[in-house]
Amino acid sequence: MAKIFQVTARAGMTRVVEPVARGLLRAGVSPNAVTVAGTVGVLLGALGFGARGHLVAGALIVTFFALTDMLDGTMARMSGGSTRFGAFLDSSMDRVSDSAVFGAVAYWLATEGNHSGVAAALVCLAAGGLVSYVKARAEGLGMSANVGVAERTERLLIVGVGGLITGLGIGPALEISLWLLAAVSIFTVGQRVAHVYRQAQLAGRE
């Protein structure tokens, strides 16, 4: 199944990201530095703004810095490929960022007395971690699980758009986006488990 963001926008984003990546590499900036900077930016947007109810600013900041996930990967590719530590750092920082985003959303919704929204945010947090874990575990066993409709960038964009719309005072868009994200995240976990199962069957390791 086509991936929501990759199919529609990543090709266009590449034309923007690649010149920036080349410029940063020429300036001596490493992909790992961009990874850490992106995480710090997401933390600032989520905890400094989103958790305090400044949803528009928080959503814009988080979305901007979440796109550095494309930038550091492009830089790594241009500089000869990602190192093992770089891949480890990127994955670890992604988990930090995701926890901050959904933790901040859950905290703000709790202060608003929106228990349904809190539940949705917690499901998103758990399911998002599981999406990444299933892929990592499959790769550790020599298989692949790079399938699914909701990878990390898609998940952050969905909650970001919901937060932005709610911040502008247009209905319960954040809660709706969270439940939508919870559903597609769980579906993605199912897709990946099924994909790994088929590989295990073919290899006689079911």
Short mmCIF file of C-alpha atoms in Angstrom, two decimals:
data_model
loop_
_atom_site.label_atom_id
_atom_site.label_comp_id
_atom_site.label_asym_id
_atom_site.label_seq_id
_atom_site.Cartn_x
_atom_site.Cartn_y
_atom_site.Cartn_z
CA MET A 1 0.00 0.00 0.00
CA ALA A 2 1.23 3.47 -0.84
CA LYS A 3 2.61 5.53 1.99
CA ILE A 4 0.64 8.67 2.67
CA PHE A 5 3.41 11.22 2.79
CA GLN A 6 6.12 9.52 0.78
CA VAL A 7 3.97 9.09 -2.31
CA THR A 8 2.51 12.60 -2.37
CA ALA A 9 5.09 15.00 -0.98
CA ARG A 10 8.52 13.51 -0.43
CA ALA A 11 9.51 13.75 -4.08
CA GLY A 12 8.81 17.48 -3.99
CA MET A 13 10.47 17.92 -0.61
CA THR A 14 13.63 16.26 -1.91
CA ARG A 15 14.17 19.17 -4.30
CA VAL A 16 14.17 21.50 -1.30
CA VAL A 17 16.08 19.27 1.12
CA GLU A 18 18.99 18.30 -1.11
CA PRO A 19 20.39 21.84 -1.65
CA VAL A 20 20.10 22.50 2.10
CA ALA A 21 21.84 19.21 2.85
CA ARG A 22 24.69 20.02 0.47
CA GLY A 23 25.09 23.48 2.01
CA LEU A 24 25.24 22.10 5.54
CA LEU A 25 27.80 19.47 4.56
CA ARG A 26 29.97 22.13 2.90
CA ALA A 27 29.76 24.15 6.11
CA GLY A 28 31.07 21.18 8.07
CA VAL A 29 27.79 20.28 9.80
CA SER A 30 27.41 16.55 10.41
CA PRO A 31 24.19 14.53 9.97
CA ASN A 32 24.35 13.62 13.66
CA ALA A 33 24.38 17.29 14.65
CA VAL A 34 21.25 17.84 12.56
CA THR A 35 19.60 14.84 14.22
CA VAL A 36 20.23 16.25 17.70
CA ALA A 37 19.21 19.78 16.67
CA GLY A 38 15.97 18.47 15.23
CA THR A 39 15.19 16.64 18.45
CA VAL A 40 15.87 19.75 20.53
CA GLY A 41 13.54 21.71 18.25
CA VAL A 42 10.74 19.17 18.61
CA LEU A 43 11.17 19.20 22.40
CA LEU A 44 10.92 22.98 22.39
CA GLY A 45 7.76 22.98 20.30
CA ALA A 46 6.08 20.14 22.20
CA LEU A 47 7.00 20.93 25.79
CA GLY A 48 7.53 24.67 25.58
CA PHE A 49 4.44 25.46 23.54
CA GLY A 50 2.11 22.51 22.93
CA ALA A 51 1.92 21.38 26.56
CA ARG A 52 1.02 24.93 27.58
CA GLY A 53 -1.85 25.14 25.11
CA HIS A 54 -0.07 27.20 22.44
CA LEU A 55 -1.13 24.70 19.80
CA VAL A 56 -0.51 26.73 16.65
CA ALA A 57 3.06 27.64 17.59
CA GLY A 58 3.72 24.15 18.91
CA ALA A 59 2.39 22.45 15.79
CA LEU A 60 4.38 24.67 13.43
CA ILE A 61 7.62 24.23 15.38
CA VAL A 62 7.23 20.46 15.73
CA THR A 63 6.34 20.04 12.04
CA PHE A 64 9.31 22.14 10.92
CA PHE A 65 11.83 20.25 13.02
CA ALA A 66 10.24 16.86 12.29
CA LEU A 67 11.19 17.42 8.65
CA THR A 68 14.87 17.35 9.68
CA ASP A 69 14.32 13.59 9.73
CA MET A 70 14.54 13.84 5.95
CA LEU A 71 17.45 16.27 6.09
CA ASP A 72 19.84 14.22 8.20
CA GLY A 73 19.11 11.11 6.13
CA THR A 74 19.84 13.00 2.92
CA MET A 75 23.07 14.36 4.39
CA ALA A 76 24.14 10.88 5.44
CA ARG A 77 23.48 9.55 1.95
CA MET A 78 25.41 12.38 0.31
CA SER A 79 28.38 11.89 2.62
CA GLY A 80 28.71 8.20 1.83
CA GLY A 81 25.95 6.54 3.80
CA SER A 82 24.77 6.42 7.37
CA THR A 83 27.16 5.09 10.00
CA ARG A 84 26.00 2.46 12.47
CA PHE A 85 26.13 4.98 15.29
CA GLY A 86 24.28 7.53 13.15
CA ALA A 87 21.45 5.08 12.54
CA PHE A 88 21.33 4.26 16.25
CA LEU A 89 21.30 7.94 17.23
CA ASP A 90 18.59 8.79 14.71
CA SER A 91 16.31 6.00 15.91
CA SER A 92 16.88 6.89 19.57
CA MET A 93 16.22 10.60 19.04
CA ASP A 94 13.04 9.76 17.12
CA ARG A 95 11.71 7.93 20.18
CA VAL A 96 12.56 10.92 22.39
CA SER A 97 10.74 13.28 20.04
CA ASP A 98 7.67 11.08 19.70
CA SER A 99 7.39 10.69 23.47
CA ALA A 100 7.62 14.45 23.94
CA VAL A 101 4.97 15.20 21.30
CA PHE A 102 2.34 12.75 22.49
CA GLY A 103 3.17 13.28 26.14
CA ALA A 104 2.69 17.03 25.69
CA VAL A 105 -0.59 16.51 23.84
CA ALA A 106 -1.86 14.13 26.52
CA TYR A 107 -0.87 16.58 29.27
CA TRP A 108 -2.66 19.52 27.64
CA LEU A 109 -5.79 17.49 26.94
CA ALA A 110 -5.80 16.35 30.57
CA THR A 111 -5.71 19.97 31.74
CA GLU A 112 -8.72 20.57 29.51
CA GLY A 113 -10.60 17.61 30.99
CA ASN A 114 -10.67 15.81 27.64
CA HIS A 115 -10.34 12.21 28.81
CA SER A 116 -11.17 10.73 25.41
CA GLY A 117 -8.40 12.78 23.83
CA VAL A 118 -5.94 11.69 26.53
CA ALA A 119 -6.78 8.06 25.84
CA ALA A 120 -6.25 8.59 22.11
CA ALA A 121 -2.88 10.28 22.70
CA LEU A 122 -1.72 7.39 24.89
CA VAL A 123 -2.81 4.84 22.29
CA CYS A 124 -0.89 6.81 19.66
CA LEU A 125 2.20 6.85 21.85
CA ALA A 126 2.09 3.10 22.49
CA ALA A 127 1.18 2.15 18.91
CA GLY A 128 3.79 4.48 17.44
CA GLY A 129 6.49 2.85 19.53
CA LEU A 130 5.26 -0.56 18.47
CA VAL A 131 5.37 0.42 14.79
CA SER A 132 9.07 1.22 15.16
CA TYR A 133 9.81 -1.78 17.39
CA VAL A 134 8.29 -4.30 14.98
CA LYS A 135 10.48 -2.98 12.17
CA ALA A 136 13.63 -2.97 14.31
CA ARG A 137 12.97 -6.47 15.64
CA ALA A 138 12.30 -7.83 12.16
CA GLU A 139 15.54 -6.35 10.87
CA GLY A 140 17.39 -7.81 13.85
CA LEU A 141 16.12 -11.24 12.75
CA GLY A 142 17.29 -10.72 9.18
CA MET A 143 13.90 -9.79 7.73
CA SER A 144 12.29 -6.50 6.69
CA ALA A 145 9.16 -4.65 7.77
CA ASN A 146 9.39 -1.43 5.80
CA VAL A 147 5.69 -1.38 4.95
CA GLY A 148 2.64 0.41 6.28
CA VAL A 149 0.50 3.49 5.83
CA ALA A 150 1.74 5.46 8.83
CA GLU A 151 5.45 5.86 9.35
CA ARG A 152 6.92 8.43 11.73
CA THR A 153 6.71 11.51 9.52
CA GLU A 154 3.12 10.76 8.58
CA ARG A 155 2.18 10.31 12.24
CA LEU A 156 3.68 13.63 13.29
CA LEU A 157 2.05 15.46 10.39
CA ILE A 158 -1.39 14.06 11.24
CA VAL A 159 -1.20 15.18 14.86
CA GLY A 160 0.40 18.46 13.79
CA VAL A 161 -2.43 19.33 11.44
CA GLY A 162 -4.98 18.41 14.10
CA GLY A 163 -3.24 20.60 16.66
CA LEU A 164 -3.00 23.49 14.22
CA ILE A 165 -6.70 23.38 13.35
CA THR A 166 -7.74 23.09 17.01
CA GLY A 167 -5.40 25.94 17.88
CA LEU A 168 -7.20 28.09 15.34
CA GLY A 169 -10.46 27.33 17.13
CA ILE A 170 -11.98 25.09 14.47
CA GLY A 171 -13.65 22.25 16.37
CA PRO A 172 -12.18 19.16 18.05
CA ALA A 173 -9.74 18.47 15.22
CA LEU A 174 -6.91 17.41 17.52
CA GLU A 175 -8.95 14.66 19.19
CA ILE A 176 -10.25 13.48 15.81
CA SER A 177 -6.73 13.38 14.37
CA LEU A 178 -5.49 11.42 17.38
CA TRP A 179 -8.14 8.72 17.02
CA LEU A 180 -7.46 8.59 13.27
CA LEU A 181 -3.77 8.27 13.98
CA ALA A 182 -4.39 5.57 16.59
CA ALA A 183 -6.35 3.56 14.03
CA VAL A 184 -3.79 3.85 11.22
CA SER A 185 -0.90 3.14 13.61
CA ILE A 186 -2.53 -0.07 14.83
CA PHE A 187 -3.27 -1.00 11.21
CA THR A 188 0.38 -0.38 10.32
CA VAL A 189 1.50 -2.70 13.13
CA GLY A 190 -0.78 -5.36 11.67
CA GLN A 191 0.64 -4.80 8.19
CA ARG A 192 4.18 -5.20 9.44
CA VAL A 193 3.45 -8.30 11.50
CA ALA A 194 1.74 -9.89 8.48
CA HIS A 195 4.67 -8.92 6.24
CA VAL A 196 7.17 -10.53 8.61
CA TYR A 197 4.99 -13.61 8.97
CA ARG A 198 4.95 -14.13 5.21
CA GLN A 199 8.74 -13.84 5.10
CA ALA A 200 9.07 -16.34 7.93
CA GLN A 201 6.77 -18.77 6.12
CA LEU A 202 8.82 -18.54 2.92
CA ALA A 203 12.02 -19.10 4.87
CA GLY A 204 10.54 -21.99 6.83
CA ARG A 205 10.93 -20.14 10.16
CA GLU A 206 7.29 -19.63 11.19
#
